[in-house]
mmCIF file of C-alpha atoms in Angstrom:
data_model
loop_
_atom_site.group_PDB
_atom_site.id
_atom_site.type_symbol
_atom_site.label_atom_id
_atom_site.label_comp_id
_atom_site.label_asym_id
_atom_site.label_seq_id
_atom_site.Cartn_x
_atom_site.Cartn_y
_atom_site.Cartn_z
ATOM 1 C CA UNK A 19 142.112 140.265 85.348
ATOM 2 C CA UNK A 20 139.391 138.904 87.300
ATOM 3 C CA UNK A 21 136.049 138.058 85.428
ATOM 4 C CA UNK A 22 133.160 140.132 86.096
ATOM 5 C CA UNK A 23 130.153 138.602 87.565
ATOM 6 C CA UNK A 24 127.170 137.120 85.804
ATOM 7 C CA UNK A 25 123.896 137.804 87.643
ATOM 8 C CA UNK A 26 120.193 137.396 86.869
ATOM 9 C CA UNK A 27 116.642 138.137 88.138
ATOM 10 C CA UNK A 28 113.710 135.716 87.524
ATOM 11 C CA UNK A 29 111.161 137.317 85.317
ATOM 12 C CA UNK A 30 108.389 134.884 84.251
ATOM 13 C CA UNK A 31 107.620 131.471 83.558
ATOM 14 C CA UNK A 32 106.183 131.084 79.864
ATOM 15 C CA UNK A 33 104.210 128.165 78.710
ATOM 16 C CA UNK A 34 103.388 127.911 75.209
ATOM 17 C CA UNK A 35 100.722 126.222 73.484
ATOM 18 C CA UNK A 36 101.744 125.118 69.589
ATOM 19 C CA UNK A 37 100.089 123.806 66.627
ATOM 20 C CA UNK A 38 100.935 121.296 64.157
ATOM 21 C CA UNK A 39 104.318 122.005 62.335
ATOM 22 C CA UNK A 40 104.361 123.177 58.617
ATOM 23 C CA UNK A 41 107.207 121.128 57.272
ATOM 24 C CA UNK A 42 109.163 123.007 54.561
ATOM 25 C CA UNK A 43 111.789 120.267 54.656
ATOM 26 C CA UNK A 44 115.651 120.241 54.061
ATOM 27 C CA UNK A 45 117.194 123.204 53.264
ATOM 28 C CA UNK A 46 120.758 124.650 53.294
ATOM 29 C CA UNK A 47 120.711 125.019 56.844
ATOM 30 C CA UNK A 48 118.838 121.951 58.149
ATOM 31 C CA UNK A 49 115.446 120.762 58.110
ATOM 32 C CA UNK A 50 112.893 123.731 58.368
ATOM 33 C CA UNK A 51 109.540 123.552 60.344
ATOM 34 C CA UNK A 52 107.514 126.339 61.071
ATOM 35 C CA UNK A 53 105.719 125.715 64.003
ATOM 36 C CA UNK A 54 102.758 128.049 64.934
ATOM 37 C CA UNK A 55 102.274 129.341 68.615
ATOM 38 C CA UNK A 56 98.655 129.544 69.171
ATOM 39 C CA UNK A 57 98.827 131.010 72.649
ATOM 40 C CA UNK A 58 100.142 130.636 76.096
ATOM 41 C CA UNK A 59 100.391 132.320 79.515
ATOM 42 C CA UNK A 60 103.474 134.295 81.111
ATOM 43 C CA UNK A 61 103.525 134.167 85.094
ATOM 44 C CA UNK A 62 105.919 135.998 87.204
ATOM 45 C CA UNK A 63 107.186 138.569 89.351
ATOM 46 C CA UNK A 64 108.132 141.223 86.892
ATOM 47 C CA UNK A 65 105.754 140.436 84.196
ATOM 48 C CA UNK A 66 102.303 138.701 83.498
ATOM 49 C CA UNK A 67 100.204 138.230 80.796
ATOM 50 C CA UNK A 68 99.526 136.201 77.749
ATOM 51 C CA UNK A 69 100.910 135.034 74.520
ATOM 52 C CA UNK A 70 98.662 136.437 71.538
ATOM 53 C CA UNK A 71 97.750 133.662 69.067
ATOM 54 C CA UNK A 72 98.339 134.587 65.253
ATOM 55 C CA UNK A 73 101.189 136.458 65.688
ATOM 56 C CA UNK A 74 103.793 133.945 66.844
ATOM 57 C CA UNK A 75 105.632 130.931 65.372
ATOM 58 C CA UNK A 76 109.069 129.136 65.608
ATOM 59 C CA UNK A 77 111.113 128.811 62.457
ATOM 60 C CA UNK A 78 112.574 125.723 63.833
ATOM 61 C CA UNK A 79 115.847 124.063 62.138
ATOM 62 C CA UNK A 80 116.734 120.526 62.975
ATOM 63 C CA UNK A 81 120.189 119.217 62.331
ATOM 64 C CA UNK A 82 120.700 115.565 61.088
ATOM 65 C CA UNK A 83 121.611 114.706 64.710
ATOM 66 C CA UNK A 84 118.379 116.128 66.053
ATOM 67 C CA UNK A 85 119.600 119.348 67.863
ATOM 68 C CA UNK A 86 116.855 122.063 67.421
ATOM 69 C CA UNK A 87 118.034 125.413 66.593
ATOM 70 C CA UNK A 88 114.871 127.900 67.528
ATOM 71 C CA UNK A 89 114.114 131.194 65.811
ATOM 72 C CA UNK A 90 110.895 132.358 67.673
ATOM 73 C CA UNK A 91 108.555 135.571 67.546
ATOM 74 C CA UNK A 92 105.927 136.177 69.903
ATOM 75 C CA UNK A 93 103.678 138.891 70.706
ATOM 76 C CA UNK A 94 102.736 139.211 74.700
ATOM 77 C CA UNK A 95 99.905 141.166 76.129
ATOM 78 C CA UNK A 96 100.805 142.265 79.653
ATOM 79 C CA UNK A 97 97.952 141.907 82.354
ATOM 80 C CA UNK A 98 98.338 146.144 82.349
ATOM 81 C CA UNK A 99 97.414 146.217 78.758
ATOM 82 C CA UNK A 100 100.776 146.823 77.064
ATOM 83 C CA UNK A 101 102.062 144.825 74.085
ATOM 84 C CA UNK A 102 105.651 143.135 74.062
ATOM 85 C CA UNK A 103 107.270 141.789 71.044
ATOM 86 C CA UNK A 104 109.682 139.048 72.068
ATOM 87 C CA UNK A 105 112.249 137.270 69.883
ATOM 88 C CA UNK A 106 114.515 134.501 71.177
ATOM 89 C CA UNK A 107 116.820 132.204 69.556
ATOM 90 C CA UNK A 108 117.667 128.851 71.153
ATOM 91 C CA UNK A 109 119.046 125.418 71.056
ATOM 92 C CA UNK A 110 117.649 122.303 72.400
ATOM 93 C CA UNK A 111 119.698 118.908 72.036
ATOM 94 C CA UNK A 112 120.371 115.665 73.567
ATOM 95 C CA UNK A 113 121.155 112.106 73.059
ATOM 96 C CA UNK A 114 119.586 110.243 70.234
ATOM 97 C CA UNK A 115 117.402 108.267 72.685
ATOM 98 C CA UNK A 116 116.388 111.592 74.746
ATOM 99 C CA UNK A 117 115.540 113.405 71.646
ATOM 100 C CA UNK A 118 113.448 110.227 70.153
ATOM 101 C CA UNK A 119 111.595 110.272 73.375
ATOM 102 C CA UNK A 120 110.899 114.134 73.329
ATOM 103 C CA UNK A 121 110.032 113.819 69.467
ATOM 104 C CA UNK A 122 107.524 110.973 70.488
ATOM 105 C CA UNK A 123 105.533 113.107 73.154
ATOM 106 C CA UNK A 124 106.982 111.187 76.005
ATOM 107 C CA UNK A 125 107.686 113.007 79.328
ATOM 108 C CA UNK A 126 111.472 113.599 79.814
ATOM 109 C CA UNK A 127 113.283 114.814 82.805
ATOM 110 C CA UNK A 128 114.697 118.234 81.717
ATOM 111 C CA UNK A 129 118.145 117.315 83.472
ATOM 112 C CA UNK A 130 118.511 114.885 80.598
ATOM 113 C CA UNK A 131 118.749 117.289 77.799
ATOM 114 C CA UNK A 132 120.196 120.661 77.041
ATOM 115 C CA UNK A 133 117.535 123.478 76.291
ATOM 116 C CA UNK A 134 118.447 127.156 76.504
ATOM 117 C CA UNK A 135 117.423 130.373 74.778
ATOM 118 C CA UNK A 136 118.698 134.225 74.524
ATOM 119 C CA UNK A 137 115.747 136.734 74.346
ATOM 120 C CA UNK A 138 114.954 140.258 73.624
ATOM 121 C CA UNK A 139 112.075 142.446 73.755
ATOM 122 C CA UNK A 140 110.577 145.698 72.379
ATOM 123 C CA UNK A 141 107.662 147.488 73.592
ATOM 124 C CA UNK A 142 106.000 151.252 73.544
ATOM 125 C CA UNK A 143 104.467 150.568 76.766
ATOM 126 C CA UNK A 144 105.811 152.968 79.093
ATOM 127 C CA UNK A 145 105.333 150.736 82.330
ATOM 128 C CA UNK A 146 107.319 148.121 80.840
ATOM 129 C CA UNK A 147 110.054 150.218 78.966
ATOM 130 C CA UNK A 148 112.542 148.467 81.052
ATOM 131 C CA UNK A 149 112.029 145.245 78.864
ATOM 132 C CA UNK A 150 113.349 147.321 76.153
ATOM 133 C CA UNK A 151 117.071 147.955 77.782
ATOM 134 C CA UNK A 152 118.326 144.373 78.575
ATOM 135 C CA UNK A 153 118.965 140.795 77.478
ATOM 136 C CA UNK A 154 117.190 137.757 78.941
ATOM 137 C CA UNK A 155 118.307 133.951 78.917
ATOM 138 C CA UNK A 156 115.626 131.040 79.574
ATOM 139 C CA UNK A 157 115.945 127.531 80.717
ATOM 140 C CA UNK A 158 113.339 125.474 78.626
ATOM 141 C CA UNK A 159 111.798 122.182 78.833
ATOM 142 C CA UNK A 160 109.548 120.469 76.608
ATOM 143 C CA UNK A 161 106.687 118.659 78.403
ATOM 144 C CA UNK A 162 104.120 116.823 76.065
ATOM 145 C CA UNK A 163 101.966 119.751 76.698
ATOM 146 C CA UNK A 164 104.161 122.075 74.738
ATOM 147 C CA UNK A 165 107.171 124.153 75.505
ATOM 148 C CA UNK A 166 107.791 126.030 78.689
ATOM 149 C CA UNK A 167 110.615 128.448 79.825
ATOM 150 C CA UNK A 168 111.645 129.960 82.851
ATOM 151 C CA UNK A 169 113.148 133.510 81.721
ATOM 152 C CA UNK A 170 115.752 135.728 83.505
ATOM 153 C CA UNK A 171 117.107 138.977 82.968
ATOM 154 C CA UNK A 172 120.692 139.304 82.914
ATOM 155 C CA UNK A 173 121.776 142.220 85.319
#
């Protein structure tokens, strides 16, 4: 059987601003940190808008080896006025040396670590209804200024 092709369309680049993590500490599933998302921008050919503050956070779990498992919920406001709920999970991992540099706030080339997400959207805005009917993936990077994602619809 021939594998079916997997194709994608670039949706947007999302740049997040984050606040200080709330350290829950070691739990049954790793160290839990709740990281508030305090704002951000979303710009691209299919969606442009902003990340609304006060309604967003990452429930981040970190394994003993430093691998981070994201569980993020955001509210986006489109330039057209529609509101979109975005939920994504993801993984960021690398060698101990690379993760130490990332965690130390140093710039690290994204090719030195793995950072991927899988996302879904929900909205009642008629002009954005297409977002309710698909799955998106993203390639992340963690510059010192905050997480940045290039997000693609899987077609």
